[in-house]
Tab-separated table of C-alpha atoms and ligand atoms in Angstrom:
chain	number	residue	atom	x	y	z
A	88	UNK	CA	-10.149	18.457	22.758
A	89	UNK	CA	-11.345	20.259	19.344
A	90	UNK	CA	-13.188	18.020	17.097
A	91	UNK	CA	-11.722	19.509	13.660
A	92	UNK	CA	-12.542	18.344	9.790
A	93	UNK	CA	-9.712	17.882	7.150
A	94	UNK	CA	-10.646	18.831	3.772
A	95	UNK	CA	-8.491	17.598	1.225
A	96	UNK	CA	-8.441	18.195	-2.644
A	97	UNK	CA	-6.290	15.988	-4.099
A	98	UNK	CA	-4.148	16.621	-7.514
A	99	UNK	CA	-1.480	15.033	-9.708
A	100	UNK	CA	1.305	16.618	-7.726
A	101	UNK	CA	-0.393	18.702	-4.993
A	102	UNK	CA	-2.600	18.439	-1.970
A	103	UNK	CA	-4.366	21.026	-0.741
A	104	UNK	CA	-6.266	21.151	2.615
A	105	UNK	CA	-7.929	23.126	5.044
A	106	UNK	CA	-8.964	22.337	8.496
A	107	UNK	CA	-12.462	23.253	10.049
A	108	UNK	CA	-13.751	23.372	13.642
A	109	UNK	CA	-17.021	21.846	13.462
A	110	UNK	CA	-18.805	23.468	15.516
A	111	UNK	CA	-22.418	22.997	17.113
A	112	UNK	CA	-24.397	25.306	15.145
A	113	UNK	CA	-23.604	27.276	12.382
A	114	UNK	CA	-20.891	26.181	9.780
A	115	UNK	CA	-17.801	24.570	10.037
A	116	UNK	CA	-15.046	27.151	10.852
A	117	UNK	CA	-11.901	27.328	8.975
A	118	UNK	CA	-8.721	27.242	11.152
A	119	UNK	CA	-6.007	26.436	8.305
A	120	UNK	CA	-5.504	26.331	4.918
A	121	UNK	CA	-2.496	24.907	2.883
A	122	UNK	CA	-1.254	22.965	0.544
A	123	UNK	CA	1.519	20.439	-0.708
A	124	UNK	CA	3.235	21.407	-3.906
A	125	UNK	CA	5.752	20.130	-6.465
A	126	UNK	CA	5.212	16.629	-4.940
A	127	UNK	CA	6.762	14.622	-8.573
A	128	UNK	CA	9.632	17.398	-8.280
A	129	UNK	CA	10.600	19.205	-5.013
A	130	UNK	CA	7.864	19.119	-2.343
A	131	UNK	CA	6.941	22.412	-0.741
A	132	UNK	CA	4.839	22.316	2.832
A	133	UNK	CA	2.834	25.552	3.420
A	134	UNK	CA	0.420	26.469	5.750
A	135	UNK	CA	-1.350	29.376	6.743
A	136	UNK	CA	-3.673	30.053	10.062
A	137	UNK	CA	-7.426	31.715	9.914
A	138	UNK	CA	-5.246	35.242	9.825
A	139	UNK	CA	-2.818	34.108	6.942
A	140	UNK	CA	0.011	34.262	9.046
A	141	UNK	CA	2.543	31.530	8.018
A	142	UNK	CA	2.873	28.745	10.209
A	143	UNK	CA	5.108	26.435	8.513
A	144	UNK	CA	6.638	26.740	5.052
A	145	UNK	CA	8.641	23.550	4.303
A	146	UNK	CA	10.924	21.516	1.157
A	147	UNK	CA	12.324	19.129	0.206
A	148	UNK	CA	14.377	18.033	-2.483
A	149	UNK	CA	13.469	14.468	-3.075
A	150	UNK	CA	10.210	13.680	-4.599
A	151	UNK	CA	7.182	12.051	-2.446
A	152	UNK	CA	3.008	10.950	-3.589
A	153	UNK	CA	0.380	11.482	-1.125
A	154	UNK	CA	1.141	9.302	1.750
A	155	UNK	CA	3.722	10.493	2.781
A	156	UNK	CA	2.763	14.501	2.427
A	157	UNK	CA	-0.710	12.850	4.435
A	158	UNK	CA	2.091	11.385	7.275
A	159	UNK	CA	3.677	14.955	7.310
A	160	UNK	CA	0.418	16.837	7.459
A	161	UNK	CA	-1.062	14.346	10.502
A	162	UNK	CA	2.362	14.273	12.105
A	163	UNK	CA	2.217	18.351	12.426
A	164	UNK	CA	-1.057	18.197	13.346
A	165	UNK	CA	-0.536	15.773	16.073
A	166	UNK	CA	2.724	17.291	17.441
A	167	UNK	CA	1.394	20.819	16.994
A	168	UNK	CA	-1.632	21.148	17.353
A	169	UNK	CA	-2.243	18.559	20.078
A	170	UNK	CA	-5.764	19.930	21.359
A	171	UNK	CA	-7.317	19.178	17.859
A	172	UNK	CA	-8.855	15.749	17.309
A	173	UNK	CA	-9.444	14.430	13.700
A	174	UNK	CA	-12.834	14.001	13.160
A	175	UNK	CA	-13.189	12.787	9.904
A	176	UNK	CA	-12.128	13.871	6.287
A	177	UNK	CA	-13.413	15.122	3.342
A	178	UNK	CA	-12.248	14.979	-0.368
A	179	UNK	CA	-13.156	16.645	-3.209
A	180	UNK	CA	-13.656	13.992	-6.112
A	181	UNK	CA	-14.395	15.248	-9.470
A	182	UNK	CA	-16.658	12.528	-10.516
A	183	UNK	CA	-19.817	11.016	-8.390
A	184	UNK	CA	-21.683	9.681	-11.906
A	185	UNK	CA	-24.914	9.433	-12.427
A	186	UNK	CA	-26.044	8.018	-9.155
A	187	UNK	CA	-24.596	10.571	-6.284
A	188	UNK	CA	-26.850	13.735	-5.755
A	189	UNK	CA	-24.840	14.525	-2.775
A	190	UNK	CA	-21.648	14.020	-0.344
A	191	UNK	CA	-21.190	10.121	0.693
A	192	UNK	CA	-19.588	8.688	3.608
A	193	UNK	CA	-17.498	5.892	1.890
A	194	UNK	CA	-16.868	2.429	2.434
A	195	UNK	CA	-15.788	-0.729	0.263
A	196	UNK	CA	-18.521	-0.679	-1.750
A	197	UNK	CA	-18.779	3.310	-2.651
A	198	UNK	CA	-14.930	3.301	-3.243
A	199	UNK	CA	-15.169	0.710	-5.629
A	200	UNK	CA	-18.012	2.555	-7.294
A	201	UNK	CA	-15.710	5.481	-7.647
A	202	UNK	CA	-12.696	3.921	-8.963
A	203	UNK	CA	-15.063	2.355	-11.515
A	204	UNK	CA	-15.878	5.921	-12.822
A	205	UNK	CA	-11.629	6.530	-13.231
A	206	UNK	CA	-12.082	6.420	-16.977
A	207	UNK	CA	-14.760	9.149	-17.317
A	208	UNK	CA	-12.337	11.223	-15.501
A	209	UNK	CA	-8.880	9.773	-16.292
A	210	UNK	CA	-6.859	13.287	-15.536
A	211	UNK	CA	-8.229	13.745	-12.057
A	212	UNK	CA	-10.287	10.981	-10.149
A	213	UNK	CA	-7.021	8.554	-9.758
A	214	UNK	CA	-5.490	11.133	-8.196
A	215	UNK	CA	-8.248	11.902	-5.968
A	216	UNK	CA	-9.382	8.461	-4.804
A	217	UNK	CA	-5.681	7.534	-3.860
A	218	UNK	CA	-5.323	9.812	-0.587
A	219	UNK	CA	-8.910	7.836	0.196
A	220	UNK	CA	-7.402	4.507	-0.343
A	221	UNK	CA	-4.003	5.610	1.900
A	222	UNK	CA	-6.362	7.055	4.834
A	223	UNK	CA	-8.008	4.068	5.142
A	224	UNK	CA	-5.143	2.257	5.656
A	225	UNK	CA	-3.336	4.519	7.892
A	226	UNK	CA	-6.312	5.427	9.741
A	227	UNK	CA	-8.828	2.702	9.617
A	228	UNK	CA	-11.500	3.875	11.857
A	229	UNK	CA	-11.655	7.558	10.477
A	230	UNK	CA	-14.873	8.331	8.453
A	231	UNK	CA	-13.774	9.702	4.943
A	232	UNK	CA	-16.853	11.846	3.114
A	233	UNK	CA	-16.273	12.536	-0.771
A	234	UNK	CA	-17.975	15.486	-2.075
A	235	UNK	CA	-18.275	15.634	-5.904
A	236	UNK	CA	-18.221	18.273	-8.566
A	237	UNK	CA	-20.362	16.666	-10.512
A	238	UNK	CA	-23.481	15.999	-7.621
A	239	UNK	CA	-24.823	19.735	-7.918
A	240	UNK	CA	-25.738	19.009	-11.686
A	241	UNK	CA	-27.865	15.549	-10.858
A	242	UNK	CA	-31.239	17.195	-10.590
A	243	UNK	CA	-31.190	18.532	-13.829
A	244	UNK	CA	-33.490	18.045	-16.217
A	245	UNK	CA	-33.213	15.388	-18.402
A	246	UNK	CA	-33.263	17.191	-21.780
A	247	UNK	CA	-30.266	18.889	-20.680
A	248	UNK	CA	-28.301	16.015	-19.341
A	249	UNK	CA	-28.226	14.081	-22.964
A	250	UNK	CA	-26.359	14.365	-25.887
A	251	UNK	CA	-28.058	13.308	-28.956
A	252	UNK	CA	-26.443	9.639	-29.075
A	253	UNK	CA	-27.250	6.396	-29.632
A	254	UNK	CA	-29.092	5.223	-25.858
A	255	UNK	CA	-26.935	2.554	-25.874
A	256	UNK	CA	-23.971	5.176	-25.706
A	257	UNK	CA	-25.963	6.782	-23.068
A	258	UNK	CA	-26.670	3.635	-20.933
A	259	UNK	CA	-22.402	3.346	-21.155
A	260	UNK	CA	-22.438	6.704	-19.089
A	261	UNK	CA	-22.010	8.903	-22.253
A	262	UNK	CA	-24.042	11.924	-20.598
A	263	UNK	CA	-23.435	15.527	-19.346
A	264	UNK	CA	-22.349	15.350	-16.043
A	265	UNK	CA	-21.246	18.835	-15.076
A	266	UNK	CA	-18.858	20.181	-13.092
A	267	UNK	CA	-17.671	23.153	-10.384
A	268	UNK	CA	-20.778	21.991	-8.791
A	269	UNK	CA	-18.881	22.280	-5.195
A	270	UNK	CA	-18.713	26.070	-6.017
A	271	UNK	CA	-22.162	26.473	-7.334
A	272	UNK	CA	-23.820	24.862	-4.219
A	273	UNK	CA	-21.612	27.477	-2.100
A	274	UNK	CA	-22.862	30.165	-4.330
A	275	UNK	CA	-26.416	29.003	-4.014
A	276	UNK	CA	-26.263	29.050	-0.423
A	277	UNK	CA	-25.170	32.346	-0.405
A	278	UNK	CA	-27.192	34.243	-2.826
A	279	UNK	CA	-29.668	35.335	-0.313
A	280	UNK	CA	-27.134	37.253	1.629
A	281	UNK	CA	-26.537	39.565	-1.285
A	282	UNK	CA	-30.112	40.541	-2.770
A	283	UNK	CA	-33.451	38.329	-1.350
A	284	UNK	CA	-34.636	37.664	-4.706
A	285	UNK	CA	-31.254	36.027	-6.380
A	286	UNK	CA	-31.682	32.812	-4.130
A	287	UNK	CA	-35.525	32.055	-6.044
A	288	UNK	CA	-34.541	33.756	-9.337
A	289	UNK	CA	-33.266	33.030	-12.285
A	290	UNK	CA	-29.412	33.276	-12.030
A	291	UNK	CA	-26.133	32.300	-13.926
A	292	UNK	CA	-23.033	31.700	-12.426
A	293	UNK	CA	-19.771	32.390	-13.901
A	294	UNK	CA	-16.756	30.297	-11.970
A	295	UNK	CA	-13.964	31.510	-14.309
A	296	UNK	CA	-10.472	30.480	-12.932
A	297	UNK	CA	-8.054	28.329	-14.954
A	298	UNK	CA	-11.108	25.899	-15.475
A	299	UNK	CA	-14.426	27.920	-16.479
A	300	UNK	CA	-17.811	27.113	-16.773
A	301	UNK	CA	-21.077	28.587	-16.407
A	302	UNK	CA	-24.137	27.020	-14.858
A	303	UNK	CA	-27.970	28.346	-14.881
A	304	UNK	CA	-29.250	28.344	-11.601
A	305	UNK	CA	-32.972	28.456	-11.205
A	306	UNK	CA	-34.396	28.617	-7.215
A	307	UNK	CA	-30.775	27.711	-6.023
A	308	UNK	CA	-31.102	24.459	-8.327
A	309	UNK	CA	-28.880	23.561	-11.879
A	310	UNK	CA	-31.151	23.597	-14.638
A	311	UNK	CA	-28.107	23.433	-16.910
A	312	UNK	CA	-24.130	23.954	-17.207
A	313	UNK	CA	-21.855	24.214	-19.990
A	314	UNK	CA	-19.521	21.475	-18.647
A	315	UNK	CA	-20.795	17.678	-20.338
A	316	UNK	CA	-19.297	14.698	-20.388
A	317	UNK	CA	-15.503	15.630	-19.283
A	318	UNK	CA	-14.101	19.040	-18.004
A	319	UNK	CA	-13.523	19.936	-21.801
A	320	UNK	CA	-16.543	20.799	-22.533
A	321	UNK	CA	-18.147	24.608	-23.135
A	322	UNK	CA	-16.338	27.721	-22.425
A	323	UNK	CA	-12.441	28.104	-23.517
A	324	UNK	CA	-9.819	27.931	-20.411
A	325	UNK	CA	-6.673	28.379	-19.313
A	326	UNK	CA	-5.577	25.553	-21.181
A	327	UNK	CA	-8.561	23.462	-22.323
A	328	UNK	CA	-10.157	24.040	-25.715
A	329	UNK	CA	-13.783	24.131	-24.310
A	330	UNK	CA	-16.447	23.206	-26.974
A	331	UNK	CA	-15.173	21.900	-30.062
A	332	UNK	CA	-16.433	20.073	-33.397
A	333	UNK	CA	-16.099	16.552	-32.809
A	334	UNK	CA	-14.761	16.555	-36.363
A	335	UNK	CA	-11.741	18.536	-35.220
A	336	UNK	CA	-10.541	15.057	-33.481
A	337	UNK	CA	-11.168	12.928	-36.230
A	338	UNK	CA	-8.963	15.520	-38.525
A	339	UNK	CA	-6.444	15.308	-35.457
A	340	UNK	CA	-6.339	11.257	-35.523
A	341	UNK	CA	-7.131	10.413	-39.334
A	342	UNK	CA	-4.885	12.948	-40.707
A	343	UNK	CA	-2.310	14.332	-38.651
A	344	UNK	CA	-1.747	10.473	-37.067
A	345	UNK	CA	-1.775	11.907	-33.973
A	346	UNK	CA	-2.034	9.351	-31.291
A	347	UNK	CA	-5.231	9.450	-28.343
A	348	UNK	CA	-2.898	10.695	-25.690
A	349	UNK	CA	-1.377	13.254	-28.212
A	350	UNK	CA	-5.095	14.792	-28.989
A	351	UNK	CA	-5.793	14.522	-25.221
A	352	UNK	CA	-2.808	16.686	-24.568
A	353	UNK	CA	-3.666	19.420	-27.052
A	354	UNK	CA	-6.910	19.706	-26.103
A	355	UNK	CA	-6.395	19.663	-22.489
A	356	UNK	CA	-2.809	21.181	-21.988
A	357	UNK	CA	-2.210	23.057	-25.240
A	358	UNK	CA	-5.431	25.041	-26.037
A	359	UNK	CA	-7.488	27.807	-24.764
A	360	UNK	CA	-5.827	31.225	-23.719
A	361	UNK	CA	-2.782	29.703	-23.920
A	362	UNK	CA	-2.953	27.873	-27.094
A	363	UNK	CA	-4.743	31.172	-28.883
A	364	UNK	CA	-2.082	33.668	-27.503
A	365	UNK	CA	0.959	31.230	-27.840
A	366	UNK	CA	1.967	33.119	-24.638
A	367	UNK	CA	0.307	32.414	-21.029
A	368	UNK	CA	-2.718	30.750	-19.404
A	369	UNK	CA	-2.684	33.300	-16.865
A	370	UNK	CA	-4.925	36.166	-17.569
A	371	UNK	CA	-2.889	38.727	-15.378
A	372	UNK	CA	-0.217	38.048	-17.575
A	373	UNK	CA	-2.401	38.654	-20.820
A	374	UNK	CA	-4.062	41.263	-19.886
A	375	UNK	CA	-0.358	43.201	-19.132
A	376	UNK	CA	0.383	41.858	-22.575
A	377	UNK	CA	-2.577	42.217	-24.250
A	378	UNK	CA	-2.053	46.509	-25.734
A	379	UNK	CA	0.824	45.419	-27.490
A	380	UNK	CA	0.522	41.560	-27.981
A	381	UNK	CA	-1.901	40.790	-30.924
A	382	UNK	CA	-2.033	37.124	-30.288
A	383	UNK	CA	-2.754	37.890	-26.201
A	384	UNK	CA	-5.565	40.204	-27.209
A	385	UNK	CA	-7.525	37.769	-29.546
A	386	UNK	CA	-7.560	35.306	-26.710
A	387	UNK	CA	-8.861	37.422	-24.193
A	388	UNK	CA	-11.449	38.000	-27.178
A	389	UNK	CA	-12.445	34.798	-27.928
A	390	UNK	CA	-12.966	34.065	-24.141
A	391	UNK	CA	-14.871	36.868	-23.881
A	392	UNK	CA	-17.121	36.292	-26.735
A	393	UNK	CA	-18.057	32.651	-25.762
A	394	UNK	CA	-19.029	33.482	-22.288
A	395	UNK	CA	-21.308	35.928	-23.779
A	396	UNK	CA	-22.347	33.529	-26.437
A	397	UNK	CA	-22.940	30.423	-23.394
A	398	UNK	CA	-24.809	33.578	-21.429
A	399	UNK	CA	-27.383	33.823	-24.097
A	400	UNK	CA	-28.004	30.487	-24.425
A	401	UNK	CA	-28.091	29.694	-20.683
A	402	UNK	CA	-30.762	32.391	-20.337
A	403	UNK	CA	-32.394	30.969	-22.818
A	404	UNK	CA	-32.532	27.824	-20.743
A	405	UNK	CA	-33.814	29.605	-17.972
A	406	UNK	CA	-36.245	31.242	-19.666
A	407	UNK	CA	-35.009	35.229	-18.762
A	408	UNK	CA	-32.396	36.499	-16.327
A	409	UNK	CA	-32.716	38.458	-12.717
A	410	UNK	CA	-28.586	37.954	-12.336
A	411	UNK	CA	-25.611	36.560	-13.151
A	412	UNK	CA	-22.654	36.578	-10.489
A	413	UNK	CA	-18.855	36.303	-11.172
A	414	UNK	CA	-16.584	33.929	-9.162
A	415	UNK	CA	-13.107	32.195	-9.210
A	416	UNK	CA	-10.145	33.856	-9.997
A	417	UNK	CA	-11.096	35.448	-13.148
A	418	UNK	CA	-14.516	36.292	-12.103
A	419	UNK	CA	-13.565	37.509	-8.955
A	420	UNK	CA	-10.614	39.120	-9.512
A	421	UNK	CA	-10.438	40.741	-13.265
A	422	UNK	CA	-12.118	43.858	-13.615
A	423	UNK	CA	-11.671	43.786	-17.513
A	424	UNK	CA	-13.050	40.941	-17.729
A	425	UNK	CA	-16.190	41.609	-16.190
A	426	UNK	CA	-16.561	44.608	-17.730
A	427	UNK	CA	-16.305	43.376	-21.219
A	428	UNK	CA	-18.617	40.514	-20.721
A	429	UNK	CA	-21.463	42.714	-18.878
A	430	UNK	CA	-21.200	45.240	-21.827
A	431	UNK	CA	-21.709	41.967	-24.428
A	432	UNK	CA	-25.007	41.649	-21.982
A	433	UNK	CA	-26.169	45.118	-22.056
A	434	UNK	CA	-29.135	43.561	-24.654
A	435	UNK	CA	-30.384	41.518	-21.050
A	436	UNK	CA	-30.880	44.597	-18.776
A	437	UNK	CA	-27.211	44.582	-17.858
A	438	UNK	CA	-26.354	48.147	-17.163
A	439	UNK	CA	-22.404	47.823	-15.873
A	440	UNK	CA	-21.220	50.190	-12.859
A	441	UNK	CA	-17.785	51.156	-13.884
A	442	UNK	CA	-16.749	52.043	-10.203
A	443	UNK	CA	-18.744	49.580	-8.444
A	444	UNK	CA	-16.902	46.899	-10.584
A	445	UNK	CA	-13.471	48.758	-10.352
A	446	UNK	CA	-13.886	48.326	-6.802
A	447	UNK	CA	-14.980	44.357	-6.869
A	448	UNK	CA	-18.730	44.819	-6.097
A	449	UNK	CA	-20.487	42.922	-4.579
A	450	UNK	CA	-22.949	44.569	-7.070
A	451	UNK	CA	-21.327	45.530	-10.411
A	452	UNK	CA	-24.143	46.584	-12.221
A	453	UNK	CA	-26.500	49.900	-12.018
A	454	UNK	CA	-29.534	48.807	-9.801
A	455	UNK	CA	-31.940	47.194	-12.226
A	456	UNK	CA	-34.332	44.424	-13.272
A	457	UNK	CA	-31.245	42.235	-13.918
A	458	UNK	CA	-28.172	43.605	-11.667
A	459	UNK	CA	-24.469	41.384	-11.702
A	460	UNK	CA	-22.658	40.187	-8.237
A	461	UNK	CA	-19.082	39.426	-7.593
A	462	UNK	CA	-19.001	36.412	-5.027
A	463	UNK	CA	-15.579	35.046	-3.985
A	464	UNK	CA	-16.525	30.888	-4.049
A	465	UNK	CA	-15.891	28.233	-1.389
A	466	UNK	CA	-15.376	25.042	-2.484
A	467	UNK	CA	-14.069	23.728	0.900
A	468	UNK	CA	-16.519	25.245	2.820
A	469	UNK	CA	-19.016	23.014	0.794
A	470	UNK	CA	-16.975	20.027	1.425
A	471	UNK	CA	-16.873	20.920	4.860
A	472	UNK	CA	-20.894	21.321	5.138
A	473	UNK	CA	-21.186	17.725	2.959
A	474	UNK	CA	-19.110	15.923	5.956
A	475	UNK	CA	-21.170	17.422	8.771
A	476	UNK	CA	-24.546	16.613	7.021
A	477	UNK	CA	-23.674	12.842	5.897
A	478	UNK	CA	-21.848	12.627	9.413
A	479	UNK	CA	-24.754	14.005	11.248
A	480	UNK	CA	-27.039	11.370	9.171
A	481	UNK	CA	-24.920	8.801	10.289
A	482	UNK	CA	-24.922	9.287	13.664
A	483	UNK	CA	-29.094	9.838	13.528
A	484	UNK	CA	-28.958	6.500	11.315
A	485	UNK	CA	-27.161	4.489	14.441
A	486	UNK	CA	-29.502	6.194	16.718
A	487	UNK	CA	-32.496	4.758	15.899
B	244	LIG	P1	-8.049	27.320	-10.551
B	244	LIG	O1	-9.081	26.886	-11.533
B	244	LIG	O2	-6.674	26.782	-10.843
B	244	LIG	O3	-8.466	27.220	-9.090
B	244	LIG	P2	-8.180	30.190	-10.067
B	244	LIG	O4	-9.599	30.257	-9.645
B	244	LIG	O5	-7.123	30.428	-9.034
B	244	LIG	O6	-7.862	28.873	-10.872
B	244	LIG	O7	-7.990	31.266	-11.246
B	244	LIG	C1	-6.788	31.421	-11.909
B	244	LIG	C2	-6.947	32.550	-12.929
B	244	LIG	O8	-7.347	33.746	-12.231
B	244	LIG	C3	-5.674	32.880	-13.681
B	244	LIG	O9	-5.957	33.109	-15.061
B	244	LIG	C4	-5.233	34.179	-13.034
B	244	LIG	O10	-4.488	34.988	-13.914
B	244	LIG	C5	-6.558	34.821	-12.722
B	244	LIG	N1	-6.384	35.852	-11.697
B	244	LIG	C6	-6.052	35.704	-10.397
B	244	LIG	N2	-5.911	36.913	-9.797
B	244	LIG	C7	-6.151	37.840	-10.765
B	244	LIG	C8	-6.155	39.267	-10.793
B	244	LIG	N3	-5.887	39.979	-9.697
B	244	LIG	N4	-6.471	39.875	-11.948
B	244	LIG	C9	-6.749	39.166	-13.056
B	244	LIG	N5	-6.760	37.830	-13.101
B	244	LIG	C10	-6.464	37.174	-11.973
């Protein structure tokens, strides 16, 4: 029998997972990736082996929640994949508050801790404490691990966890938390393979998919992030506003009589690319429509423009630059993109390679004292490292 790892990240009406090997030395090895989607509408099973080849690809017409695409996922497992033994499982939860610095193994008392935070992240940690809640009752025995987008940011310094607020607001939780932090801690561990000196320098790190952020990283460590107190915060996304005058909400409330959930909506839903371009959140989509689309172009440009802006002021933080590397979707993926925002650096030492970044990197830049990386993130593959380090602590802890 294979011991193997099931890494689940849990959303409103998907489930996506990957299953690891865990193997004795080395990391966890991915053996295959895929997802439930559509769950509130018409459920679609895919999976995909360590070669992408399609293993099953599966709907339904009826809606189902979690348990039962967890029942379906287990049952396949079981019936197919017979030599594989469940070790334990993993979940990405977007809040870990102020306390968690790392992954958890959880019990009673950490799950209760969690659902306790469900109003700092009211969009996202329901959902992903409810496959948590359903394991342990199908599944007593299994150890769950949550990993947390938010445990990357804890070390910090304290100056740049705080809004300027009453401390009575900030002994309520009201603090910059920080988030992505499952990709930056895959990023970190991986700087050193692409240029010795990233891993103790000074570095920023741009995860730009349909949620952005930026985050200073200073010997592998966040010193500061542009995400605060709720996914909203900092640079604009796909949908979200990113940073905004508080004002702007008391306009939306006082005098357009908008309603909480209303403003919520806008800001999260409504805004960003695809509230500035009226068009798409999808930046393949603007950037096809963007030489003819005046609305598509400003978007990209206002995007563009903050994450230069947020740059300057993260390096600032830092106190100079030796690199910044791309990731996510966007960062990974658009060549415009990184092109535009390198040449808005060129004042830091930036020097962009037009091939080397036509052909994705890894380096993008000319050589120099400050060069740019493409790195495709791994947010599982920190999940899956979490469980084997709070399992292996475990197991050391009943040792002794
Ligand atoms: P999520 O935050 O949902 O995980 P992703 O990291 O998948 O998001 O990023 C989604 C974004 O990446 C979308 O705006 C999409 O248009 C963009 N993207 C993906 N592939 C490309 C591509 N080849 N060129 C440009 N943009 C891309």
């Amino acid at each position: 029998m294979v011991s193997v790892l099931l890494v689940l990240n849990a959303g409103s009406s998907s489930l996506k997972f990957q299953v690891f090997e865990a193997v004795d030395a080395g990391d966890p090895q991915r053996i295959f990736r895929g997802q439930f989607e559509g769950l509130s509408d018409a459920p679609h099973f895919s999976v995909r082996d360590g070669h992408d080849a399609v293993l099953v690809d599966r709907s339904w017409t009826e809606p189902f929640g979690h348990e039962q695409a967890l029942r379906e996922l287990t049952s396949w497992l079981r019936e197919h994949r017979g030599e594989y033994r469940l070790a334990a499982i993993g979940h990405r939860v977007v809040h870990g508050g102020i306390r968690h610095h790392g992954p958890v193994l959880v019990d009673d008392g950490v799950l209760r801790e969690l659902e306790a935070l469900e109003p700092l992240a009211p969009l996202h940690q329901p959902h992903n404490l409810e496959p948590i809640r359903i394991v342990r009752s199908m599944m007593p025995d299994l150890p769950q691990v949550a990993c947390f987008d938010t445990a990357f940011h804890r070390r910090q310094p304290e100056v740049a966890q705080l809004f300027a607020l009453p401390q009575d607001m900030i002994r309520m939780g009201v603090r910059r938390y920080g988030f992505h932090g499952l990709s930056y801690e895959y990023i970190a561990s991986v700087l050193s393979d692409y240029d010795a000196g990233l891993a103790s320098g000074r570095v920023v790190v741009a995860h730009l998919g349909n949620g952005a952020s930026l985050c200073a990283l200073a010997n592998g460590e966040s010193v500061a992030t542009t995400m605060g107190f709720s996914a909203l915060e900092g640079l604009p996304m796909g949908t979200r506003c990113g940073s905004l005058d508080a004002g702007v909400v008391f306009f939306m409330l006082r005098e357009l009589k908008l309603s909480p959930g209303e403003v919520e909506q806008i800001l999260y839903k409504k805004s960003g690319l695809l509230g500035l371009s009226g068009l798409t959140n999808d930046m393949r989509k603007l950037r096809s429509a963007a030489p003819t689309n005046r609305d598509a172009r400003l978007a990209i440009d206002v995007f563009v423009y903050r994450i230069v802006r947020e740059i300057g002021s993260l390096i600032a933080a830092l106190g100079g630059i030796d690199g910044i590397v791309f990731t996510a979707g966007i960062g990974e993926h658009d060549v415009a993109t990184r092109s535009e925002v390198l040449r808005g650096l060129a004042w830091a030492g930036f020097q962009l390679d037009e091939a080397a970044n036509a052909a994705g990197g890894p380096r993008v830049t000319r050589q120099g004292a400050a060069n740019a990386w493409v790195i495709p993130t791994n947010e599982e593959l920190s999940i899956a490292r979490g469980m084997v380090s709070v399992l292996s602590e475990t197991r050391r802890a009943l040792a002794v």
